[in-house]
Coordinates of C-alpha atoms in Angstrom, one line a residue:
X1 CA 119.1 -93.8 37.9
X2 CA 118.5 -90.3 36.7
X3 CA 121.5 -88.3 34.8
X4 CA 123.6 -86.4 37.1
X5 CA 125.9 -84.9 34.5
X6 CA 123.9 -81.6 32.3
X7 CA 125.5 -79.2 29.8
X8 CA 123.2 -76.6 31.6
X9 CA 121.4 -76.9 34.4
X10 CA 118.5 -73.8 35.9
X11 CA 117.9 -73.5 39.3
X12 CA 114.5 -72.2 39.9
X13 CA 112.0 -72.5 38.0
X14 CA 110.1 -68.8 37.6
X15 CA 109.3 -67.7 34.3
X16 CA 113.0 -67.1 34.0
X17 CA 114.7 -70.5 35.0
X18 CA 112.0 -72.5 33.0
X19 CA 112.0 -70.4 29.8
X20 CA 115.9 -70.7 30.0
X21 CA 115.5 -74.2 30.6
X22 CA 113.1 -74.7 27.2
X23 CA 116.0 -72.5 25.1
X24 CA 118.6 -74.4 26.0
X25 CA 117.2 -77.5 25.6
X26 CA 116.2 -76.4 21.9
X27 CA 119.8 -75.4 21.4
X28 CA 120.7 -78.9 21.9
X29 CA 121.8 -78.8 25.8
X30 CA 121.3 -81.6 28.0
X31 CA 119.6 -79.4 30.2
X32 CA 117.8 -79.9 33.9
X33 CA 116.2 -77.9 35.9
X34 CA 115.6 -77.8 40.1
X35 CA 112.6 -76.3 41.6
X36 CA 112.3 -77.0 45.8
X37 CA 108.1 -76.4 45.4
X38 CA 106.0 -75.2 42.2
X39 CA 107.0 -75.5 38.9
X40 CA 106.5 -71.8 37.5
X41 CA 107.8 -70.5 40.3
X42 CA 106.5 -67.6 42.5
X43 CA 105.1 -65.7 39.7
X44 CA 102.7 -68.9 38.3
X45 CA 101.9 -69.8 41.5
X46 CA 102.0 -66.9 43.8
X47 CA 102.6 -63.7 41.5
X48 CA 101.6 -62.4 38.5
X49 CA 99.0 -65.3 37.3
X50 CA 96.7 -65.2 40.4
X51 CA 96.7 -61.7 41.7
X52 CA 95.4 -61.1 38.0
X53 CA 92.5 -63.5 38.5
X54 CA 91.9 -61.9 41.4
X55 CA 91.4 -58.7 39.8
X56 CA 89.6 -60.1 37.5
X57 CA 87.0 -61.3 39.9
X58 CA 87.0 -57.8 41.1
X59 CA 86.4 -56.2 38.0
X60 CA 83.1 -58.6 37.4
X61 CA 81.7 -57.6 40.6
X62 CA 82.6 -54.0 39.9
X63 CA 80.6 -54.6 36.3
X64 CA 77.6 -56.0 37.9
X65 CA 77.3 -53.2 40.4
X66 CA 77.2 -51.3 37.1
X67 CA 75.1 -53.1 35.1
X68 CA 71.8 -50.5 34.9
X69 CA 74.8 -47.9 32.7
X70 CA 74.7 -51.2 30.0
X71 CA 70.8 -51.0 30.6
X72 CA 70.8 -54.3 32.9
X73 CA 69.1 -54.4 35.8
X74 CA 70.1 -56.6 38.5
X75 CA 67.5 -57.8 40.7
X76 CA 68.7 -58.3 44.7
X77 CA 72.0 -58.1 46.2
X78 CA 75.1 -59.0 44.6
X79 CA 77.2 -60.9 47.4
X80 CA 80.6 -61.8 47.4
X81 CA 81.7 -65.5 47.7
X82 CA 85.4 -64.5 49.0
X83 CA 86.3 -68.6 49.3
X84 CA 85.1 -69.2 45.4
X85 CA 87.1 -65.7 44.2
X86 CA 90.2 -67.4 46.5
X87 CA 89.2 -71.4 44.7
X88 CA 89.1 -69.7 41.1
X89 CA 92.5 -68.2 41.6
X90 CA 94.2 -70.8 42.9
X91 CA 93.2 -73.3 40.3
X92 CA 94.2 -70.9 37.4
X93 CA 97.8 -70.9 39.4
X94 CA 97.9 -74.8 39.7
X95 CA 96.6 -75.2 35.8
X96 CA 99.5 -73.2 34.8
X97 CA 102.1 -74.4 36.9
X98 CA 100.8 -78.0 35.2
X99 CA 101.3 -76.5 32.2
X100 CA 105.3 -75.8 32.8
X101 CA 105.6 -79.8 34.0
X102 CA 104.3 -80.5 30.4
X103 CA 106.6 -78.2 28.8
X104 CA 109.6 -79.5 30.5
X105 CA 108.3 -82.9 29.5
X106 CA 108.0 -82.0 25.9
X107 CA 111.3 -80.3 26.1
X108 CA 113.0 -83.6 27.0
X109 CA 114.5 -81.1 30.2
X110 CA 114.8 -83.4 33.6
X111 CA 113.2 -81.4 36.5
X112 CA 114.8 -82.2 39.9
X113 CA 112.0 -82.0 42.7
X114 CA 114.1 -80.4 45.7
X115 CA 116.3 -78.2 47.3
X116 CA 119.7 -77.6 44.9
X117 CA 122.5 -75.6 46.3
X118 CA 125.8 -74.7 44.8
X119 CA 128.8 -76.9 46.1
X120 CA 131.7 -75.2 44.0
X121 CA 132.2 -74.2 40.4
X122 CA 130.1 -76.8 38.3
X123 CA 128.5 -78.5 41.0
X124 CA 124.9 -78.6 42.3
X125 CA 123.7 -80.8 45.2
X126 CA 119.6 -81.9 45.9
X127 CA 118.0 -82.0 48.8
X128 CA 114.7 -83.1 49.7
X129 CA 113.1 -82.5 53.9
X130 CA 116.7 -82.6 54.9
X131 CA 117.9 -86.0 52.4
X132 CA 119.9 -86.0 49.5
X133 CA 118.2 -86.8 46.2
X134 CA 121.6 -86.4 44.0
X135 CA 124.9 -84.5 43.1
X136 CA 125.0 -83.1 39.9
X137 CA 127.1 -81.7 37.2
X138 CA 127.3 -78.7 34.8
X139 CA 129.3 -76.7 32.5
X140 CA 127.1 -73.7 32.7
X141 CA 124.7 -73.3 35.9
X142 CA 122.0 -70.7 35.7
X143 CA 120.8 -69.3 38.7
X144 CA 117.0 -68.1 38.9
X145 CA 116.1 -68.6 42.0
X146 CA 113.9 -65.3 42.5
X147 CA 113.4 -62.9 45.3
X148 CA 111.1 -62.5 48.0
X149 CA 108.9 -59.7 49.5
X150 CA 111.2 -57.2 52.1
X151 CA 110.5 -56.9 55.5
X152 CA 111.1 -53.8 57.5
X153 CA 112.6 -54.5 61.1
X154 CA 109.4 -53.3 64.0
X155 CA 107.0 -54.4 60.7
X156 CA 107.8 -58.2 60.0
X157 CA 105.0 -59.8 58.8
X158 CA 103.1 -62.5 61.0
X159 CA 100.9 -63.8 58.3
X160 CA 98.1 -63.2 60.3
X161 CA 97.4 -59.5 60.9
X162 CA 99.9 -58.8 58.8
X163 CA 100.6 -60.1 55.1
X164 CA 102.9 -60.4 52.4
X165 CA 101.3 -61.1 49.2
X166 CA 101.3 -64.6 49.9
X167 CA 98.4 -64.3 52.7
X168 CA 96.6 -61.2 50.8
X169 CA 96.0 -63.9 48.2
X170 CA 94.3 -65.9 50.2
X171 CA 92.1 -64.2 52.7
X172 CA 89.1 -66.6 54.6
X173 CA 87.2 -63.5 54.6
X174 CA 87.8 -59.9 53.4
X175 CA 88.4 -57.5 55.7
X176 CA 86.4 -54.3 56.8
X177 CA 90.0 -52.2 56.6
X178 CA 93.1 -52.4 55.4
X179 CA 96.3 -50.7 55.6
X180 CA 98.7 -51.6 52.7
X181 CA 102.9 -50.5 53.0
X182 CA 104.2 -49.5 49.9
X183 CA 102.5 -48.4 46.5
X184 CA 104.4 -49.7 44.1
X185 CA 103.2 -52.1 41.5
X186 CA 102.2 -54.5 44.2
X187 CA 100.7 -52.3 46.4
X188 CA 98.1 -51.1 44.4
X189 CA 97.0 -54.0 42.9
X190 CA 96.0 -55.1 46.3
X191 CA 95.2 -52.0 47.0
X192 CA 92.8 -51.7 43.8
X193 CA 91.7 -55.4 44.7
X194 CA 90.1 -54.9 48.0
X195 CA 88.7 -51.9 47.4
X196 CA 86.7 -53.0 44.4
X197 CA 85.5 -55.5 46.6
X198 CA 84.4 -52.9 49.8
X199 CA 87.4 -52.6 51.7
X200 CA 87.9 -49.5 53.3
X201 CA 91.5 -48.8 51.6
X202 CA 94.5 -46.8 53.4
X203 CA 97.7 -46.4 51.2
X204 CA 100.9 -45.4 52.8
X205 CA 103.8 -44.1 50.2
X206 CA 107.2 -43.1 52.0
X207 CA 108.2 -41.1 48.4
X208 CA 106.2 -38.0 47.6
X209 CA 103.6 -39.8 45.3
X210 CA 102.1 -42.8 44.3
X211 CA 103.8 -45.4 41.9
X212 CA 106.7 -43.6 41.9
X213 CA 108.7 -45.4 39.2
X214 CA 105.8 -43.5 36.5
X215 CA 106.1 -40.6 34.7
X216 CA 104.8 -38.1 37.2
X217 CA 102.1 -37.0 35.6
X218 CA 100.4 -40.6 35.5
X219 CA 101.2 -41.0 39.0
X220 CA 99.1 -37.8 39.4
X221 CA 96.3 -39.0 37.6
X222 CA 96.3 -42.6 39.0
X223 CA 96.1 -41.1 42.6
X224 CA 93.0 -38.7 41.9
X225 CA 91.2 -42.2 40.2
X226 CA 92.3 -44.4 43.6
X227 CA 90.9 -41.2 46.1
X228 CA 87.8 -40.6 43.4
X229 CA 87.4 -44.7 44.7
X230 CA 87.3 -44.0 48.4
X231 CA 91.1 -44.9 49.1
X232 CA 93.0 -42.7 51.9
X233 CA 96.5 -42.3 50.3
X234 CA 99.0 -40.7 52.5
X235 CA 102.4 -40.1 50.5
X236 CA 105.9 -38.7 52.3
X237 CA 104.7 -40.6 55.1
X238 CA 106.4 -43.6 56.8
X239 CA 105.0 -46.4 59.0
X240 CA 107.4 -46.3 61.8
X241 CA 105.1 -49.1 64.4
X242 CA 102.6 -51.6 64.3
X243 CA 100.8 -52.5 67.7
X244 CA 98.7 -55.7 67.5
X245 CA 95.4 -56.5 69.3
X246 CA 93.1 -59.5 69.1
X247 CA 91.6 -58.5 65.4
X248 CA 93.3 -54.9 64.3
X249 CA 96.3 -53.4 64.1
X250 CA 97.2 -49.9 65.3
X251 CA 99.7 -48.2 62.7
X252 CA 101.7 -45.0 63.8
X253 CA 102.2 -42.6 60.7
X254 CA 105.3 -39.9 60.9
X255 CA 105.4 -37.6 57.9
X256 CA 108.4 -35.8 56.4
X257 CA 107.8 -32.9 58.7
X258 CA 108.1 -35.3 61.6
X259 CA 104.6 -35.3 62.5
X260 CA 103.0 -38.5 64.1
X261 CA 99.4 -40.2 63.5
X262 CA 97.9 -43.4 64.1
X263 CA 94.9 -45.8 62.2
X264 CA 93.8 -48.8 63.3
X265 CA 92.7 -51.5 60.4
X266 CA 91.9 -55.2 60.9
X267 CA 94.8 -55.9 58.6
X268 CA 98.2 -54.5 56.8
X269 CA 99.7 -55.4 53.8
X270 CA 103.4 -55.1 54.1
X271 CA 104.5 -54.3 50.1
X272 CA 108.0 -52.1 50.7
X273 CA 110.0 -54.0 47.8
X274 CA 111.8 -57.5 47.4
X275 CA 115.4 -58.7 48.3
X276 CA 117.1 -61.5 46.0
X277 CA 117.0 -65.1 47.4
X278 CA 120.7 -65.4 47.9
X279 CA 120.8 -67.3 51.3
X280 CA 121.2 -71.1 51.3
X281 CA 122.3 -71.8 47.2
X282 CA 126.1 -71.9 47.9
X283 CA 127.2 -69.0 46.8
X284 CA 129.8 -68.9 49.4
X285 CA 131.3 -71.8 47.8
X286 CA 131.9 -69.9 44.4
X287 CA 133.7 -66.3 43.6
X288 CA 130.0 -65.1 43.1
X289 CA 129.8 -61.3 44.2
X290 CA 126.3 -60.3 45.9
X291 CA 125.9 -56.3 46.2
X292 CA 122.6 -55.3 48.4
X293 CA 120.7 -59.0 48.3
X294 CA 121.5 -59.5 44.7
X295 CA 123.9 -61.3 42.5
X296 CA 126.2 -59.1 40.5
X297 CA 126.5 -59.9 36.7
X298 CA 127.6 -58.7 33.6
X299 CA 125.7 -57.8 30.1
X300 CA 125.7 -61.5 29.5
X301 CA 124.1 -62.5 32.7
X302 CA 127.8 -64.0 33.8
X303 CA 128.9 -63.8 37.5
X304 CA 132.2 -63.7 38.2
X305 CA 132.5 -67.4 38.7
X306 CA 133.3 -68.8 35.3
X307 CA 130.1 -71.1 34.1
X308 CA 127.8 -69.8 36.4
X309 CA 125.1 -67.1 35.5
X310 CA 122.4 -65.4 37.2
X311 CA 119.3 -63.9 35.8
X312 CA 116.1 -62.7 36.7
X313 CA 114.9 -60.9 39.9
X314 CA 118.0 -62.3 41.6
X315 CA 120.2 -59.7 40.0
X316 CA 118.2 -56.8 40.8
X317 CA 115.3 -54.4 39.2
X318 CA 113.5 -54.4 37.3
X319 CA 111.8 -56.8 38.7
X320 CA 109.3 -58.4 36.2
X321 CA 108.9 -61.9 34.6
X322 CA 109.0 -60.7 31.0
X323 CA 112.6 -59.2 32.1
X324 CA 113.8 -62.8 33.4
X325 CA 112.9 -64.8 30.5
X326 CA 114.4 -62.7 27.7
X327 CA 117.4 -62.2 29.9
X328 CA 117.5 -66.2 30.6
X329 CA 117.1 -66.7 26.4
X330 CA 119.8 -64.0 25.7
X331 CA 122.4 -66.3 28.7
X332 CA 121.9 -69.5 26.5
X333 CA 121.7 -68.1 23.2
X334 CA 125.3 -66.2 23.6
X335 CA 126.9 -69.7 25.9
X336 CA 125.5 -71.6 22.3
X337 CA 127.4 -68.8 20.0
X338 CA 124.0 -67.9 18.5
X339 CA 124.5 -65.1 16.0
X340 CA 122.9 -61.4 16.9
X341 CA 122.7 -62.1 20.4
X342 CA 122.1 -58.8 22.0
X343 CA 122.4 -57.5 25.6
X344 CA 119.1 -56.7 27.2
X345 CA 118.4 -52.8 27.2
X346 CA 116.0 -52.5 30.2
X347 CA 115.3 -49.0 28.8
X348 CA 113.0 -51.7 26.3
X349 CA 111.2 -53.3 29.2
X350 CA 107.4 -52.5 29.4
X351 CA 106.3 -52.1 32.9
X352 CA 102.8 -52.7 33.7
X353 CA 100.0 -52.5 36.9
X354 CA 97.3 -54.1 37.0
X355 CA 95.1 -51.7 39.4
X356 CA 92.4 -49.7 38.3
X357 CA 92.9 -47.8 36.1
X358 CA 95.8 -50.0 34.5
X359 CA 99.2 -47.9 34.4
X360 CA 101.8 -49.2 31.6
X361 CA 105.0 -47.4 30.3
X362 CA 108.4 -47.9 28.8
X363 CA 111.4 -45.8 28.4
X364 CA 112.2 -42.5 30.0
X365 CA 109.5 -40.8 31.8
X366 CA 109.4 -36.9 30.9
X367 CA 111.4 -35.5 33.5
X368 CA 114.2 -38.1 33.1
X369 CA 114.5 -37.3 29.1
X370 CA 115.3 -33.7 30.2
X371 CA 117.6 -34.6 33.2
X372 CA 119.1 -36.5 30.4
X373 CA 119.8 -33.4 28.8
X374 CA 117.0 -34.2 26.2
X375 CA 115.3 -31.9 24.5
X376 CA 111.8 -33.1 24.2
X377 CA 108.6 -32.8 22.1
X378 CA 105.1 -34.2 24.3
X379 CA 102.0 -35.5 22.7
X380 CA 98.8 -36.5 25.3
X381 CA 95.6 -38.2 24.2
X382 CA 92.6 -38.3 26.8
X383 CA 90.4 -41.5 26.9
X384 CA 87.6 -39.6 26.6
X385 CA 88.2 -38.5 23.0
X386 CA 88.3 -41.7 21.8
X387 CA 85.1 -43.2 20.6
X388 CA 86.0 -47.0 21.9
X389 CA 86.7 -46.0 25.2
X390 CA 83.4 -44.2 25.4
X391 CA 81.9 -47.3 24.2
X392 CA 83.2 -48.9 26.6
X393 CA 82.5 -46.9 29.6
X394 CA 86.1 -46.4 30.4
X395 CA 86.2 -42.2 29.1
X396 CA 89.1 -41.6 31.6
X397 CA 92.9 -42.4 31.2
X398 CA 95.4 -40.6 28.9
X399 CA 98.5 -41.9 26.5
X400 CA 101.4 -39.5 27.0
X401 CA 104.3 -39.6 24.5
X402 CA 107.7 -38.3 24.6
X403 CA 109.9 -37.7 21.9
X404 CA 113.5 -36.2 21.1
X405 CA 112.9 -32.7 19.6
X406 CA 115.9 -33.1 17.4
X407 CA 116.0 -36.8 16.4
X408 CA 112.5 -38.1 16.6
X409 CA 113.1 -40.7 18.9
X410 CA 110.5 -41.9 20.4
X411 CA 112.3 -41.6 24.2
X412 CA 109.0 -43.2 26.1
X413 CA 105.5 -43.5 26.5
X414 CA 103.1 -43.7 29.4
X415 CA 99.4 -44.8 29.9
X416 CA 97.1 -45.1 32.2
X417 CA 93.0 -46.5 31.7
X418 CA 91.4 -49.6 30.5
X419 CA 93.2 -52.2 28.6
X420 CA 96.8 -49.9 28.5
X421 CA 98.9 -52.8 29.6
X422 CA 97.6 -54.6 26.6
X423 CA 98.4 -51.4 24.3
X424 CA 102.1 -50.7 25.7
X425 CA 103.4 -53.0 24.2
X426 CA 102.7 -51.1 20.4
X427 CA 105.4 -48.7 21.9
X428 CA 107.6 -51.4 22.6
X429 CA 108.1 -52.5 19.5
X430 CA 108.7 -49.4 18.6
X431 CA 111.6 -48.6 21.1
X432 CA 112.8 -51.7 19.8
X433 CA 112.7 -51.0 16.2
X434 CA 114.5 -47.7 17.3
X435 CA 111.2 -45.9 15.5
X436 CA 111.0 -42.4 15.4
X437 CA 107.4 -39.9 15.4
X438 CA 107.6 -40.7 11.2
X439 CA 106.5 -44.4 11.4
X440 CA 104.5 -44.1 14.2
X441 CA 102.3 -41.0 11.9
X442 CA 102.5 -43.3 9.1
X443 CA 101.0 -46.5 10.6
X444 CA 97.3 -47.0 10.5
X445 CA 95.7 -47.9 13.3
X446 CA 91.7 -49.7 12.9
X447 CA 89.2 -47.3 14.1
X448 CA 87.5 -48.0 16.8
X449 CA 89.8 -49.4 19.1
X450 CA 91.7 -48.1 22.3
X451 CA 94.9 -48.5 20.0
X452 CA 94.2 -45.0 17.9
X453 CA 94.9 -42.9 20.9
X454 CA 98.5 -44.3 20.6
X455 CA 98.7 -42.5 17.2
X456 CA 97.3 -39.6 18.1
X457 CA 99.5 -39.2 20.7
X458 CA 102.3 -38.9 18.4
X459 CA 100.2 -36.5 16.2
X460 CA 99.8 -34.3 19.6
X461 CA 103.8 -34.3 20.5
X462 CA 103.9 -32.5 16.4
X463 CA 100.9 -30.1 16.9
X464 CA 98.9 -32.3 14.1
X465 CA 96.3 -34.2 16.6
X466 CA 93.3 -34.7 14.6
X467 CA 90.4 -36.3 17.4
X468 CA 91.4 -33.4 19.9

């Protein structure tokens, strides 16, 4: 018989539960962890991993329509195999989610295949198609059971016509025009996906511009590349209906000033946010407090039921794997009594999207350092002053740097071109060391890489700039 008794036990098992579940098992926790369908979660299986293989199918095809700038010619018609882009994807997904069964393995951390609910403090129950499988026991219980995409009543998805990431990941055939809802992060990766591949592309933004979390001035820039592409992006503009027919779907448009238009697309992607999976884990059974979908928590990731925690999309934005897993470590580390545990500053948190051009940033955006009362120093470096990025054939993005005026802080920094959520993470570690414009001048960057425009950046924000 399997244990039923844990020191901690996870349940989910997204990049948050099963890193938390690896950590505390390393602490020396008899740890398990429940997962009701893929290990690794939505983001392995359904997320992150596979809509980034998607991309990168559509960046080939997009470098093979290109080949003659290399000096490659490409004899006949390039033709896309939409079931073998779809195959590719889903066995990089399945590869990695094998990969987490091997780590909890290795990990000695007991993975319970089902449905696990709370049934009071320190108490989990299994389910499996509607049978028990067992009743467990913890001190601590760690909840990371994820979110889901939002539905808009008069726009619920059918899965069909209409799709939530789940059936735009998957398409039998790609369709001649597309409507996607929402142009967050999500959004536009689709967005950028399709349209790679010959989609004709409508974007609809209810806020005044395109990826509105960025720094304005990227979000600017990324929406001149995206209409430079052929996409329609409409921004201040709701979707208020969705009539279906046989093979389309008519979407009426209303603006801010009220006025109404229609499009008619053979499909909609619906991408207008997530809401936490709070439903059906037994929360009701505990003093857990749930504010708009997600589970309320403290620094530490504590609820306020003692012994259970909650990390990870489930207690709210931002909503990113890289946030869930370094929130999950930081849960187990201060329930062990580590030393230097710190609380997660989200301020620290590199966002990235994966469209084309790639847009990456952490830390204040320009107009939040000021409305923080900030007073702030700006450097910008173009892509097309750096040599590497010519080389490439990638000569347009920008890296846009803020800085306190007084202190030196480095407050944020924004990108957007090739290969930028590979380079944010430079100013990471730097928001992390607390680094101000001095060590950043002082660090030498190899020449050529993408990297360099980072420094000179900082050299713009001081008027010393030495490549532009």
């Amino acid at each position: 018989m399997p244990d039923t008794s844990f020191d901690v036990i996870v349940l989910g098992s997204g990049p948050g539960g099963y890193t938390t579940a690896i950590r505390a098992s390393q602490l020396g926790f008899r740890t398990a962890i429940i997962e009701r369908e893929h290990l690794g979660g939505i983001c392995l299986n359904w997320g992150c991993i596979p809509t980034k293989a998607l991309l990168r199918s559509a960046e080939i095809y997009s470098h093979i329509r290109h080949a003659e700038a290399f000096g490659f010619k490409v004899e006949g018609k390039v033709t896309i195999d939409t079931k073998a882009v779809v195959e590719r994807s889903r066995k990089v997904a399945a590869q990695l989610s094998n990969g987490v069964k091997f780590l909890m393995k290795k990990h000695k951390v007991q993975v319970f295949d089902g449905h696990g609910a709370l049934n009071g403090p320190g108490k989990l129950k299994v389910t499996k198609d509607g049978k028990a499988v067992a009743e467990l026991t913890a001190k601590h219980i760690i909840l990371a059971t994820g979110a889901r995409a939002r539905s808009l009543p008069g726009l619920e998805p059918d899965g069909k016509l209409v799709w939530t990431y789940k059936e735009a990941m998957v398409p039998e055939a790609l369709p001649k025009s597309l409507l996607v809802v929402g142009s967050g992060a999500i959004g536009i990766e689709f967005a950028s996906f399709y349209r790679t591949l010959g989609c004709e592309v409508t974007v609809v933004e209810v806020m005044d511009r395109v990826l509105p979390v960025e720094d304005e001035e990227i979000s600017g820039l990324a929406r001149k590349a995206f209409e430079k592409q052929g996409m329609k992006i409409h921004v201040g503009t709701s979707v208020t209906a969705l009539k279906k027919a046989a093979d389309s779907v008519t979407a009426t448009l209303k603006d801010k000033a009220g006025k109404e238009s229609q499009i008619t697309v053979n499909r909609v992607i619906l991408a207008v946010g997530i809401v936490g999976n709070v439903e059906n884990i037994g929360l009701e059974t505990t003093k857990v407090k749930v504010e708009k979908t997600h589970v309320v928590t403290d620094e530490w990731s504590r609820t306020a039921e003692p012994g259970i925690y909650a990390i990870g999309d489930l207690t709210g934005p931002p909503w990113l794997a890289h946030k869930a897993g370094h929130e999950g470590v930081i849960c187990v580390e201060k329930i062990a009594g580590e030393k230097d545990v710190h609380p997660l500053k989200t301020s620290n948190i590199p966002g990235c999207t994966y469209c084309t051009p790639q847009v990456a940033s952490v830390g204040l955006t320009e107009a939040a350092a000021k409305a923080k009362g900030h007073e702030v120093r700006v450097g910008r470096y173009p892509f097309l002053a750096n040599g590497k990025a010519i080389a490439l054939g990638e000569p347009e993005g920008l890296v846009k740097t803020v800085f306190d005026a007084k202190t030196g802080e480095l407050l944020g920094a924004h990108m957007i071109g090739a290969e930028v959520t590979e380079l944010i993470q430079g100013f990471g570690i730097a928001r992390t060391l607390e680094t101000t414009e001095v060590e950043l001048m002082h660090a030498i960057f190899p020449h050529p890489t993408l990297s360099e425009m980072m420094h000179e950046s900082t050299l713009d924000a001081y008027g010393k700039a030495l490549n532009f």
